C-alpha cells in the first residue's frame, strides 16, 4: 500500500499535477485564516509552495535551501517552520525575488537565517527605495542576468527581459530541473487578473515571445494559477496577443471601449479559468494601456470615439 502510494505520487509529479504533501494553516491574521498553505514535491529537491492564490518555490541543495518570493510575513513564517521540520540543519542560503510587487515580496525577513543572501533585479530594489517599501532589501542586485551556482551542481539562472509586469521582473530557470519560474507576467490556465493592473501588455507579449524563443524548459511554475509546460505558455501568449490585437484594431477603427467589449470575440479561450468573470476587465485594461501608455489616440490616423 505504501509503495503503491509512492508510485502514484511520483507519477503525479511527472504529469505536473503535483501531490500536496502538507497543508497546515497557522494563520496570524483574519485574512490568512482561510488561506490554503501547501508544499508540493516536484522531485529532485524542487518544491512548489502555496499560500492562498500565491505560489513560490524552494530548492534544496547540498548545503541549504534556496527559496523564491516570501509571499507575505505570515506565509514566510509558516514556510520557515516547515523547512526547519522537514530539513533540519539546512539553512536558507538564498531568497530570490521575482519582482517588486509587495504581495509577493513582503515577509523576507522571516526567511533570513543570518547569512541568507537576498537577490533582486536592480529596478525592483530601486522601486522599493523610492516607494519606502518595507521589504528585506537585497544583498545582491543585477541588471541583466545572474546565475546562482549551488553546491551539488544545480543552478538558478535569473534573467531580465524588459518591462512586462511590475518593476525588475525576472524569470528563474533551473536548467537541471527543466523548470522555469515566472511570476505575474505569465499565468497558465487562467486569464490575467482583472484589468491588468501592474502590466505592460506590449512588454509582456515581447517578453513571453523572447522566453519561448530563448529558454529551454519542460515545466513551468507560475506565481499564480496552474503549472504546465511550454505549450501552456504558448497558449497564454496567444490569449494576450489576441486580446491586445483585438483592442488595438478596435481603437484604430474608432471604437469606444464599450463597443470593443461588445464585439471582440475571445471565445476560443473560454476554457481558461475566470474567462466569464474577467474578459471584459481584461479588454478594459488593454484599452486603458493603449490609450494612456502607447498614446494611440494621439496618432493622426486614429479617430477618438464620439
Ligand atoms: Zn501576483
PDB file of C-alpha atoms and ligand atoms in Angstrom:
ATOM      1  CA  UNK A   1       0.000   0.000   0.000  1.00  0.00           C
ATOM      2  CA  UNK A   2       2.791   2.395   0.936  1.00  0.00           C
ATOM      3  CA  UNK A   3       4.800   1.514  -2.170  1.00  0.00           C
ATOM      4  CA  UNK A   4       1.722   1.988  -4.317  1.00  0.00           C
ATOM      5  CA  UNK A   5       1.096   5.426  -2.825  1.00  0.00           C
ATOM      6  CA  UNK A   6       4.671   6.437  -3.507  1.00  0.00           C
ATOM      7  CA  UNK A   7       4.430   5.204  -7.080  1.00  0.00           C
ATOM      8  CA  UNK A   8       1.301   7.176  -7.748  1.00  0.00           C
ATOM      9  CA  UNK A   9       2.850  10.233  -6.113  1.00  0.00           C
ATOM     10  CA  UNK A  10       5.885  10.200  -8.399  1.00  0.00           C
ATOM     11  CA  UNK A  11       3.636   9.586 -11.421  1.00  0.00           C
ATOM     12  CA  UNK A  12       1.581  12.601 -10.458  1.00  0.00           C
ATOM     13  CA  UNK A  13       4.598  14.856 -10.158  1.00  0.00           C
ATOM     14  CA  UNK A  14       5.815  13.689 -13.570  1.00  0.00           C
ATOM     15  CA  UNK A  15       2.490  14.698 -15.080  1.00  0.00           C
ATOM     16  CA  UNK A  16       2.754  18.082 -13.360  1.00  0.00           C
ATOM     17  CA  UNK A  17      -0.302  17.585 -11.189  1.00  0.00           C
ATOM     18  CA  UNK A  18       1.822  17.653  -8.077  1.00  0.00           C
ATOM     19  CA  UNK A  19       0.639  15.859  -4.951  1.00  0.00           C
ATOM     20  CA  UNK A  20       0.033  18.051  -1.985  1.00  0.00           C
ATOM     21  CA  UNK A  21       2.104  16.599   0.827  1.00  0.00           C
ATOM     22  CA  UNK A  22       1.275  19.104   3.526  1.00  0.00           C
ATOM     23  CA  UNK A  23      -1.467  21.587   4.173  1.00  0.00           C
ATOM     24  CA  UNK A  24      -1.203  23.223   7.551  1.00  0.00           C
ATOM     25  CA  UNK A  25      -2.842  26.502   8.443  1.00  0.00           C
ATOM     26  CA  UNK A  26      -1.266  28.599  11.192  1.00  0.00           C
ATOM     27  CA  UNK A  27      -2.925  31.931  10.486  1.00  0.00           C
ATOM     28  CA  UNK A  28      -1.743  35.156  12.056  1.00  0.00           C
ATOM     29  CA  UNK A  29      -4.443  37.395  10.614  1.00  0.00           C
ATOM     30  CA  UNK A  30      -8.095  37.063   9.693  1.00  0.00           C
ATOM     31  CA  UNK A  31      -7.206  37.329   6.008  1.00  0.00           C
ATOM     32  CA  UNK A  32      -4.771  34.450   6.361  1.00  0.00           C
ATOM     33  CA  UNK A  33      -7.294  32.358   8.302  1.00  0.00           C
ATOM     34  CA  UNK A  34      -8.852  30.710   5.275  1.00  0.00           C
ATOM     35  CA  UNK A  35      -5.642  30.642   3.248  1.00  0.00           C
ATOM     36  CA  UNK A  36      -4.567  27.251   1.952  1.00  0.00           C
ATOM     37  CA  UNK A  37      -0.918  26.510   2.635  1.00  0.00           C
ATOM     38  CA  UNK A  38       0.704  23.596   0.878  1.00  0.00           C
ATOM     39  CA  UNK A  39       4.005  22.171  -0.273  1.00  0.00           C
ATOM     40  CA  UNK A  40       4.172  20.084  -3.461  1.00  0.00           C
ATOM     41  CA  UNK A  41       7.154  17.794  -4.058  1.00  0.00           C
ATOM     42  CA  UNK A  42       8.240  18.063  -7.718  1.00  0.00           C
ATOM     43  CA  UNK A  43      11.174  15.701  -7.265  1.00  0.00           C
ATOM     44  CA  UNK A  44      14.975  16.029  -7.066  1.00  0.00           C
ATOM     45  CA  UNK A  45      14.842  18.603  -4.285  1.00  0.00           C
ATOM     46  CA  UNK A  46      12.486  21.028  -6.043  1.00  0.00           C
ATOM     47  CA  UNK A  47       9.205  22.039  -4.404  1.00  0.00           C
ATOM     48  CA  UNK A  48       6.387  24.446  -5.149  1.00  0.00           C
ATOM     49  CA  UNK A  49       4.808  26.029  -2.100  1.00  0.00           C
ATOM     50  CA  UNK A  50       1.461  27.747  -1.908  1.00  0.00           C
ATOM     51  CA  UNK A  51      -0.237  30.351   0.265  1.00  0.00           C
ATOM     52  CA  UNK A  52      -3.780  31.134  -0.853  1.00  0.00           C
ATOM     53  CA  UNK A  53      -3.747  32.168  -4.517  1.00  0.00           C
ATOM     54  CA  UNK A  54       0.027  32.589  -4.483  1.00  0.00           C
ATOM     55  CA  UNK A  55       2.809  30.169  -5.359  1.00  0.00           C
ATOM     56  CA  UNK A  56       6.547  30.263  -4.839  1.00  0.00           C
ATOM     57  CA  UNK A  57       9.229  27.538  -4.900  1.00  0.00           C
ATOM     58  CA  UNK A  58      12.151  26.229  -2.936  1.00  0.00           C
ATOM     59  CA  UNK A  59      15.116  24.128  -3.988  1.00  0.00           C
ATOM     60  CA  UNK A  60      17.083  22.002  -1.543  1.00  0.00           C
ATOM     61  CA  UNK A  61      20.807  21.709  -2.289  1.00  0.00           C
ATOM     62  CA  UNK A  62      23.792  20.129  -0.552  1.00  0.00           C
ATOM     63  CA  UNK A  63      24.334  22.957   1.915  1.00  0.00           C
ATOM     64  CA  UNK A  64      20.921  24.501   2.372  1.00  0.00           C
ATOM     65  CA  UNK A  65      17.797  25.785   0.687  1.00  0.00           C
ATOM     66  CA  UNK A  66      17.073  28.463  -1.946  1.00  0.00           C
ATOM     67  CA  UNK A  67      13.600  29.973  -1.946  1.00  0.00           C
ATOM     68  CA  UNK A  68      11.657  32.221  -4.290  1.00  0.00           C
ATOM     69  CA  UNK A  69       9.368  35.029  -3.129  1.00  0.00           C
ATOM     70  CA  UNK A  70       8.385  35.092   0.583  1.00  0.00           C
ATOM     71  CA  UNK A  71       4.730  35.962  -0.369  1.00  0.00           C
ATOM     72  CA  UNK A  72       3.866  37.540   2.998  1.00  0.00           C
ATOM     73  CA  UNK A  73       5.098  37.686   6.580  1.00  0.00           C
ATOM     74  CA  UNK A  74       2.603  35.025   7.686  1.00  0.00           C
ATOM     75  CA  UNK A  75       3.271  32.737   4.724  1.00  0.00           C
ATOM     76  CA  UNK A  76       7.053  33.069   5.071  1.00  0.00           C
ATOM     77  CA  UNK A  77       6.895  32.329   8.805  1.00  0.00           C
ATOM     78  CA  UNK A  78       4.864  29.204   8.061  1.00  0.00           C
ATOM     79  CA  UNK A  79       7.343  28.133   5.384  1.00  0.00           C
ATOM     80  CA  UNK A  80      10.316  28.673   7.726  1.00  0.00           C
ATOM     81  CA  UNK A  81       8.701  26.347  10.284  1.00  0.00           C
ATOM     82  CA  UNK A  82       8.007  23.690   7.643  1.00  0.00           C
ATOM     83  CA  UNK A  83      11.591  23.862   6.351  1.00  0.00           C
ATOM     84  CA  UNK A  84      13.027  23.516   9.864  1.00  0.00           C
ATOM     85  CA  UNK A  85      10.880  20.427  10.462  1.00  0.00           C
ATOM     86  CA  UNK A  86      11.437  18.763   7.107  1.00  0.00           C
ATOM     87  CA  UNK A  87      15.086  19.669   6.540  1.00  0.00           C
ATOM     88  CA  UNK A  88      16.692  20.061   9.974  1.00  0.00           C
ATOM     89  CA  UNK A  89      20.133  21.658   9.829  1.00  0.00           C
ATOM     90  CA  UNK A  90      19.581  23.140   6.356  1.00  0.00           C
ATOM     91  CA  UNK A  91      19.763  26.952   6.434  1.00  0.00           C
ATOM     92  CA  UNK A  92      18.105  29.182   3.864  1.00  0.00           C
ATOM     93  CA  UNK A  93      21.088  30.260   1.778  1.00  0.00           C
ATOM     94  CA  UNK A  94      19.270  32.500  -0.726  1.00  0.00           C
ATOM     95  CA  UNK A  95      15.940  34.227  -1.264  1.00  0.00           C
ATOM     96  CA  UNK A  96      15.317  35.168  -4.901  1.00  0.00           C
ATOM     97  CA  UNK A  97      12.807  37.955  -5.555  1.00  0.00           C
ATOM     98  CA  UNK A  98      10.769  37.735  -8.773  1.00  0.00           C
ATOM     99  CA  UNK A  99       9.753  41.418  -8.937  1.00  0.00           C
ATOM    100  CA  UNK A 100       8.865  44.419  -6.789  1.00  0.00           C
ATOM    101  CA  UNK A 101       5.163  43.866  -6.012  1.00  0.00           C
ATOM    102  CA  UNK A 102       4.609  43.803  -2.233  1.00  0.00           C
ATOM    103  CA  UNK A 103       2.049  40.975  -2.356  1.00  0.00           C
ATOM    104  CA  UNK A 104       4.922  38.680  -3.421  1.00  0.00           C
ATOM    105  CA  UNK A 105       7.975  40.389  -1.890  1.00  0.00           C
ATOM    106  CA  UNK A 106       6.959  41.201   1.685  1.00  0.00           C
ATOM    107  CA  UNK A 107       7.945  38.927   4.564  1.00  0.00           C
ATOM    108  CA  UNK A 108      11.535  38.170   3.515  1.00  0.00           C
ATOM    109  CA  UNK A 109      12.866  38.918   6.997  1.00  0.00           C
ATOM    110  CA  UNK A 110      11.109  35.735   8.180  1.00  0.00           C
ATOM    111  CA  UNK A 111      13.384  33.720   5.872  1.00  0.00           C
ATOM    112  CA  UNK A 112      16.604  35.425   6.941  1.00  0.00           C
ATOM    113  CA  UNK A 113      18.874  32.917   8.674  1.00  0.00           C
ATOM    114  CA  UNK A 114      21.620  35.454   9.294  1.00  0.00           C
ATOM    115  CA  UNK A 115      23.873  34.518   6.395  1.00  0.00           C
ATOM    116  CA  UNK A 116      20.984  34.352   3.889  1.00  0.00           C
ATOM    117  CA  UNK A 117      21.664  36.258   0.663  1.00  0.00           C
ATOM    118  CA  UNK A 118      18.697  38.079  -0.853  1.00  0.00           C
ATOM    119  CA  UNK A 119      18.788  38.656  -4.630  1.00  0.00           C
ATOM    120  CA  UNK A 120      16.680  41.036  -6.751  1.00  0.00           C
ATOM    121  CA  UNK A 121      16.835  42.876 -10.033  1.00  0.00           C
ATOM    122  CA  UNK A 122      18.180  46.402  -9.561  1.00  0.00           C
ATOM    123  CA  UNK A 123      14.923  48.016 -10.738  1.00  0.00           C
ATOM    124  CA  UNK A 124      12.958  46.169  -8.064  1.00  0.00           C
ATOM    125  CA  UNK A 125      15.432  47.370  -5.423  1.00  0.00           C
ATOM    126  CA  UNK A 126      15.265  50.917  -6.789  1.00  0.00           C
ATOM    127  CA  UNK A 127      11.455  50.886  -6.626  1.00  0.00           C
ATOM    128  CA  UNK A 128      11.494  49.633  -3.026  1.00  0.00           C
ATOM    129  CA  UNK A 129      13.783  52.507  -2.010  1.00  0.00           C
ATOM    130  CA  UNK A 130      11.804  55.150  -3.903  1.00  0.00           C
ATOM    131  CA  UNK A 131       8.439  53.947  -2.548  1.00  0.00           C
ATOM    132  CA  UNK A 132       9.656  53.348   1.031  1.00  0.00           C
ATOM    133  CA  UNK A 133       8.610  49.684   0.842  1.00  0.00           C
ATOM    134  CA  UNK A 134       9.177  47.600   3.964  1.00  0.00           C
ATOM    135  CA  UNK A 135      10.972  44.835   2.117  1.00  0.00           C
ATOM    136  CA  UNK A 136      14.013  42.904   3.352  1.00  0.00           C
ATOM    137  CA  UNK A 137      16.341  44.636   0.902  1.00  0.00           C
ATOM    138  CA  UNK A 138      18.514  42.535  -1.427  1.00  0.00           C
ATOM    139  CA  UNK A 139      22.201  41.919  -0.728  1.00  0.00           C
ATOM    140  CA  UNK A 140      22.824  41.251  -4.412  1.00  0.00           C
ATOM    141  CA  UNK A 141      21.304  43.127  -7.359  1.00  0.00           C
ATOM    142  CA  UNK A 142      21.907  42.697 -11.063  1.00  0.00           C
ATOM    143  CA  UNK A 143      20.993  44.413 -14.337  1.00  0.00           C
ATOM    144  CA  UNK A 144      20.645  41.708 -16.993  1.00  0.00           C
ATOM    145  CA  UNK A 145      21.216  38.237 -15.629  1.00  0.00           C
ATOM    146  CA  UNK A 146      22.505  36.473 -12.536  1.00  0.00           C
ATOM    147  CA  UNK A 147      23.419  32.810 -12.210  1.00  0.00           C
ATOM    148  CA  UNK A 148      23.449  31.139  -8.842  1.00  0.00           C
ATOM    149  CA  UNK A 149      25.642  28.021  -8.826  1.00  0.00           C
ATOM    150  CA  UNK A 150      24.680  25.756  -5.938  1.00  0.00           C
ATOM    151  CA  UNK A 151      26.734  23.168  -4.064  1.00  0.00           C
ATOM    152  CA  UNK A 152      25.787  19.833  -5.615  1.00  0.00           C
ATOM    153  CA  UNK A 153      25.636  21.118  -9.190  1.00  0.00           C
ATOM    154  CA  UNK A 154      22.233  22.810  -9.514  1.00  0.00           C
ATOM    155  CA  UNK A 155      21.876  26.307 -10.957  1.00  0.00           C
ATOM    156  CA  UNK A 156      19.251  29.023 -10.863  1.00  0.00           C
ATOM    157  CA  UNK A 157      19.519  31.492 -13.750  1.00  0.00           C
ATOM    158  CA  UNK A 158      17.752  34.827 -13.262  1.00  0.00           C
ATOM    159  CA  UNK A 159      17.106  36.849 -16.405  1.00  0.00           C
ATOM    160  CA  UNK A 160      15.575  40.256 -17.063  1.00  0.00           C
ATOM    161  CA  UNK A 161      13.520  40.615 -20.270  1.00  0.00           C
ATOM    162  CA  UNK A 162      12.409  44.251 -20.086  1.00  0.00           C
ATOM    163  CA  UNK A 163       9.181  45.646 -18.650  1.00  0.00           C
ATOM    164  CA  UNK A 164       6.228  43.268 -18.552  1.00  0.00           C
ATOM    165  CA  UNK A 165       4.587  43.380 -15.125  1.00  0.00           C
ATOM    166  CA  UNK A 166       5.845  45.307 -12.117  1.00  0.00           C
ATOM    167  CA  UNK A 167       9.443  46.525 -11.890  1.00  0.00           C
ATOM    168  CA  UNK A 168      12.517  44.363 -12.127  1.00  0.00           C
ATOM    169  CA  UNK A 169      10.529  41.245 -13.069  1.00  0.00           C
ATOM    170  CA  UNK A 170      12.783  38.322 -13.885  1.00  0.00           C
ATOM    171  CA  UNK A 171      12.458  34.730 -14.999  1.00  0.00           C
ATOM    172  CA  UNK A 172      14.153  31.994 -12.986  1.00  0.00           C
ATOM    173  CA  UNK A 173      15.389  28.938 -14.837  1.00  0.00           C
ATOM    174  CA  UNK A 174      16.548  25.801 -13.075  1.00  0.00           C
ATOM    175  CA  UNK A 175      18.126  24.024 -16.038  1.00  0.00           C
ATOM    176  CA  UNK A 176      18.918  20.790 -14.171  1.00  0.00           C
ATOM    177  CA  UNK A 177      15.202  20.549 -13.348  1.00  0.00           C
ATOM    178  CA  UNK A 178      13.929  21.709 -16.762  1.00  0.00           C
ATOM    179  CA  UNK A 179      11.889  24.219 -14.799  1.00  0.00           C
ATOM    180  CA  UNK A 180      11.058  27.860 -15.465  1.00  0.00           C
ATOM    181  CA  UNK A 181       9.504  30.094 -12.806  1.00  0.00           C
ATOM    182  CA  UNK A 182       7.842  33.397 -13.723  1.00  0.00           C
ATOM    183  CA  UNK A 183       5.514  35.452 -11.565  1.00  0.00           C
ATOM    184  CA  UNK A 184       2.604  37.561 -12.822  1.00  0.00           C
ATOM    185  CA  UNK A 185       3.590  38.148 -16.465  1.00  0.00           C
ATOM    186  CA  UNK A 186       2.934  34.525 -17.420  1.00  0.00           C
ATOM    187  CA  UNK A 187      -0.159  32.897 -15.898  1.00  0.00           C
ATOM    188  CA  UNK A 188      -1.273  29.460 -17.040  1.00  0.00           C
ATOM    189  CA  UNK A 189      -4.798  28.095 -17.238  1.00  0.00           C
ATOM    190  CA  UNK A 190      -6.395  31.341 -16.113  1.00  0.00           C
ATOM    191  CA  UNK A 191      -6.978  34.825 -17.503  1.00  0.00           C
ATOM    192  CA  UNK A 192      -4.661  37.632 -16.380  1.00  0.00           C
ATOM    193  CA  UNK A 193      -6.028  39.300 -13.258  1.00  0.00           C
ATOM    194  CA  UNK A 194      -8.979  41.694 -13.713  1.00  0.00           C
ATOM    195  CA  UNK A 195      -7.967  44.866 -15.618  1.00  0.00           C
ATOM    196  CA  UNK A 196      -4.257  44.011 -15.824  1.00  0.00           C
ATOM    197  CA  UNK A 197      -3.075  46.327 -13.087  1.00  0.00           C
ATOM    198  CA  UNK A 198       0.722  46.357 -12.980  1.00  0.00           C
ATOM    199  CA  UNK A 199       1.014  45.007 -16.521  1.00  0.00           C
ATOM    200  CA  UNK A 200       2.759  46.453 -19.514  1.00  0.00           C
ATOM    201  CA  UNK A 201       0.878  44.371 -22.085  1.00  0.00           C
ATOM    202  CA  UNK A 202       3.076  45.258 -25.064  1.00  0.00           C
ATOM    203  CA  UNK A 203       6.171  44.491 -22.977  1.00  0.00           C
ATOM    204  CA  UNK A 204       4.670  41.256 -21.649  1.00  0.00           C
ATOM    205  CA  UNK A 205       3.982  39.985 -25.177  1.00  0.00           C
ATOM    206  CA  UNK A 206       7.566  40.803 -26.200  1.00  0.00           C
ATOM    207  CA  UNK A 207       8.992  39.154 -23.047  1.00  0.00           C
ATOM    208  CA  UNK A 208       6.971  35.949 -23.415  1.00  0.00           C
ATOM    209  CA  UNK A 209       7.911  35.638 -27.094  1.00  0.00           C
ATOM    210  CA  UNK A 210      11.595  36.056 -26.157  1.00  0.00           C
ATOM    211  CA  UNK A 211      11.340  33.462 -23.374  1.00  0.00           C
ATOM    212  CA  UNK A 212       9.741  30.947 -25.729  1.00  0.00           C
ATOM    213  CA  UNK A 213      12.463  31.599 -28.328  1.00  0.00           C
ATOM    214  CA  UNK A 214      15.426  31.504 -25.970  1.00  0.00           C
ATOM    215  CA  UNK A 215      14.690  29.293 -22.957  1.00  0.00           C
ATOM    216  CA  UNK A 216      14.588  25.521 -22.879  1.00  0.00           C
ATOM    217  CA  UNK A 217      12.223  24.160 -20.239  1.00  0.00           C
ATOM    218  CA  UNK A 218       9.652  21.420 -19.839  1.00  0.00           C
ATOM    219  CA  UNK A 219       7.910  22.555 -16.667  1.00  0.00           C
ATOM    220  CA  UNK A 220       6.550  25.983 -15.760  1.00  0.00           C
ATOM    221  CA  UNK A 221       5.752  27.146 -12.222  1.00  0.00           C
ATOM    222  CA  UNK A 222       3.800  30.395 -12.044  1.00  0.00           C
ATOM    223  CA  UNK A 223       3.258  32.729  -9.110  1.00  0.00           C
ATOM    224  CA  UNK A 224      -0.484  32.125  -9.568  1.00  0.00           C
ATOM    225  CA  UNK A 225      -2.781  29.526 -11.121  1.00  0.00           C
ATOM    226  CA  UNK A 226      -1.582  26.334 -12.822  1.00  0.00           C
ATOM    227  CA  UNK A 227       1.707  24.631 -13.516  1.00  0.00           C
ATOM    228  CA  UNK A 228       2.252  23.438 -17.077  1.00  0.00           C
ATOM    229  CA  UNK A 229       4.702  23.239 -19.950  1.00  0.00           C
ATOM    230  CA  UNK A 230       5.809  25.271 -22.988  1.00  0.00           C
ATOM    231  CA  UNK A 231       2.519  24.547 -24.813  1.00  0.00           C
ATOM    232  CA  UNK A 232       0.586  26.159 -21.982  1.00  0.00           C
ATOM    233  CA  UNK A 233       2.886  29.197 -22.065  1.00  0.00           C
ATOM    234  CA  UNK A 234       2.258  29.448 -25.833  1.00  0.00           C
ATOM    235  CA  UNK A 235      -1.498  29.364 -25.209  1.00  0.00           C
ATOM    236  CA  UNK A 236      -1.215  32.069 -22.577  1.00  0.00           C
ATOM    237  CA  UNK A 237       0.761  34.184 -25.069  1.00  0.00           C
ATOM    238  CA  UNK A 238      -1.853  33.521 -27.781  1.00  0.00           C
ATOM    239  CA  UNK A 239      -4.549  34.851 -25.462  1.00  0.00           C
ATOM    240  CA  UNK A 240      -2.615  38.051 -24.704  1.00  0.00           C
ATOM    241  CA  UNK A 241      -1.824  38.555 -28.396  1.00  0.00           C
ATOM    242  CA  UNK A 242      -5.447  38.051 -29.449  1.00  0.00           C
ATOM    243  CA  UNK A 243      -6.697  40.336 -26.682  1.00  0.00           C
ATOM    244  CA  UNK A 244      -4.152  43.037 -27.476  1.00  0.00           C
ATOM    245  CA  UNK A 245      -4.642  42.938 -31.234  1.00  0.00           C
ATOM    246  CA  UNK A 246      -8.433  42.967 -30.921  1.00  0.00           C
ATOM    247  CA  UNK A 247      -8.423  46.022 -28.689  1.00  0.00           C
ATOM    248  CA  UNK A 248      -5.766  47.733 -30.813  1.00  0.00           C
ATOM    249  CA  UNK A 249      -7.732  47.220 -34.034  1.00  0.00           C
ATOM    250  CA  UNK A 250     -10.872  48.453 -32.299  1.00  0.00           C
ATOM    251  CA  UNK A 251      -9.216  51.673 -31.172  1.00  0.00           C
ATOM    252  CA  UNK A 252      -7.697  52.269 -34.611  1.00  0.00           C
ATOM    253  CA  UNK A 253     -11.176  51.777 -36.104  1.00  0.00           C
ATOM    254  CA  UNK A 254     -12.515  54.464 -33.743  1.00  0.00           C
ATOM    255  CA  UNK A 255     -14.487  52.115 -31.453  1.00  0.00           C
ATOM    256  CA  UNK A 256     -15.221  53.011 -27.853  1.00  0.00           C
ATOM    257  CA  UNK A 257     -14.287  50.650 -25.018  1.00  0.00           C
ATOM    258  CA  UNK A 258     -17.918  49.536 -24.713  1.00  0.00           C
ATOM    259  CA  UNK A 259     -18.107  48.809 -28.439  1.00  0.00           C
ATOM    260  CA  UNK A 260     -14.946  46.723 -28.286  1.00  0.00           C
ATOM    261  CA  UNK A 261     -16.244  44.826 -25.234  1.00  0.00           C
ATOM    262  CA  UNK A 262     -19.439  44.134 -27.149  1.00  0.00           C
ATOM    263  CA  UNK A 263     -17.787  42.928 -30.350  1.00  0.00           C
ATOM    264  CA  UNK A 264     -14.371  41.401 -29.600  1.00  0.00           C
ATOM    265  CA  UNK A 265     -14.680  37.606 -29.799  1.00  0.00           C
ATOM    266  CA  UNK A 266     -12.299  35.858 -27.408  1.00  0.00           C
ATOM    267  CA  UNK A 267     -14.436  32.719 -27.112  1.00  0.00           C
ATOM    268  CA  UNK A 268     -11.646  30.413 -28.331  1.00  0.00           C
ATOM    269  CA  UNK A 269     -10.176  30.994 -24.861  1.00  0.00           C
ATOM    270  CA  UNK A 270     -13.388  30.435 -22.907  1.00  0.00           C
ATOM    271  CA  UNK A 271     -11.950  27.271 -21.329  1.00  0.00           C
ATOM    272  CA  UNK A 272      -9.476  29.392 -19.332  1.00  0.00           C
ATOM    273  CA  UNK A 273     -10.438  29.939 -15.722  1.00  0.00           C
ATOM    274  CA  UNK A 274     -12.163  33.263 -14.911  1.00  0.00           C
ATOM    275  CA  UNK A 275     -12.985  33.844 -18.598  1.00  0.00           C
ATOM    276  CA  UNK A 276     -16.596  34.887 -17.996  1.00  0.00           C
ATOM    277  CA  UNK A 277     -15.710  36.940 -14.940  1.00  0.00           C
ATOM    278  CA  UNK A 278     -12.672  38.821 -16.220  1.00  0.00           C
ATOM    279  CA  UNK A 279     -12.597  39.091 -20.027  1.00  0.00           C
ATOM    280  CA  UNK A 280     -14.396  42.458 -20.098  1.00  0.00           C
ATOM    281  CA  UNK A 281     -11.970  43.749 -17.444  1.00  0.00           C
ATOM    282  CA  UNK A 282      -9.032  42.402 -19.467  1.00  0.00           C
ATOM    283  CA  UNK A 283     -10.310  44.338 -22.509  1.00  0.00           C
ATOM    284  CA  UNK A 284     -10.677  47.491 -20.395  1.00  0.00           C
ATOM    285  CA  UNK A 285      -7.135  47.079 -19.071  1.00  0.00           C
ATOM    286  CA  UNK A 286      -5.584  46.760 -22.522  1.00  0.00           C
ATOM    287  CA  UNK A 287      -7.708  49.657 -23.792  1.00  0.00           C
ATOM    288  CA  UNK A 288      -6.506  51.881 -20.957  1.00  0.00           C
ATOM    289  CA  UNK A 289      -2.874  50.923 -21.514  1.00  0.00           C
ATOM    290  CA  UNK A 290      -3.019  51.535 -25.250  1.00  0.00           C
ATOM    291  CA  UNK A 291      -4.607  54.937 -24.710  1.00  0.00           C
ATOM    292  CA  UNK A 292      -2.509  56.029 -21.697  1.00  0.00           C
ATOM    293  CA  UNK A 293       0.863  54.390 -22.323  1.00  0.00           C
ATOM    294  CA  UNK A 294       1.047  53.999 -26.087  1.00  0.00           C
ATOM    295  CA  UNK A 295      -0.801  57.276 -26.865  1.00  0.00           C
ATOM    296  CA  UNK A 296      -2.931  55.525 -29.509  1.00  0.00           C
ATOM    297  CA  UNK A 297      -5.446  58.347 -29.701  1.00  0.00           C
ATOM    298  CA  UNK A 298      -2.623  60.844 -30.306  1.00  0.00           C
ATOM    299  CA  UNK A 299      -1.991  59.213 -33.666  1.00  0.00           C
ATOM    300  CA  UNK A 300      -3.302  61.322 -36.535  1.00  0.00           C
ATOM    301  CA  UNK A 301      -4.844  58.278 -38.251  1.00  0.00           C
ATOM    302  CA  UNK A 302      -6.822  57.240 -35.133  1.00  0.00           C
ATOM    303  CA  UNK A 303     -10.129  58.968 -34.510  1.00  0.00           C
ATOM    304  CA  UNK A 304     -11.345  59.464 -30.938  1.00  0.00           C
ATOM    305  CA  UNK A 305     -14.732  57.814 -30.330  1.00  0.00           C
ATOM    306  CA  UNK A 306     -17.729  60.191 -30.028  1.00  0.00           C
TER     307      UNK A 306
HETATM  308 ZN1  LIG B   1       0.805  38.443  -8.420  1.00  0.00          ZN
END
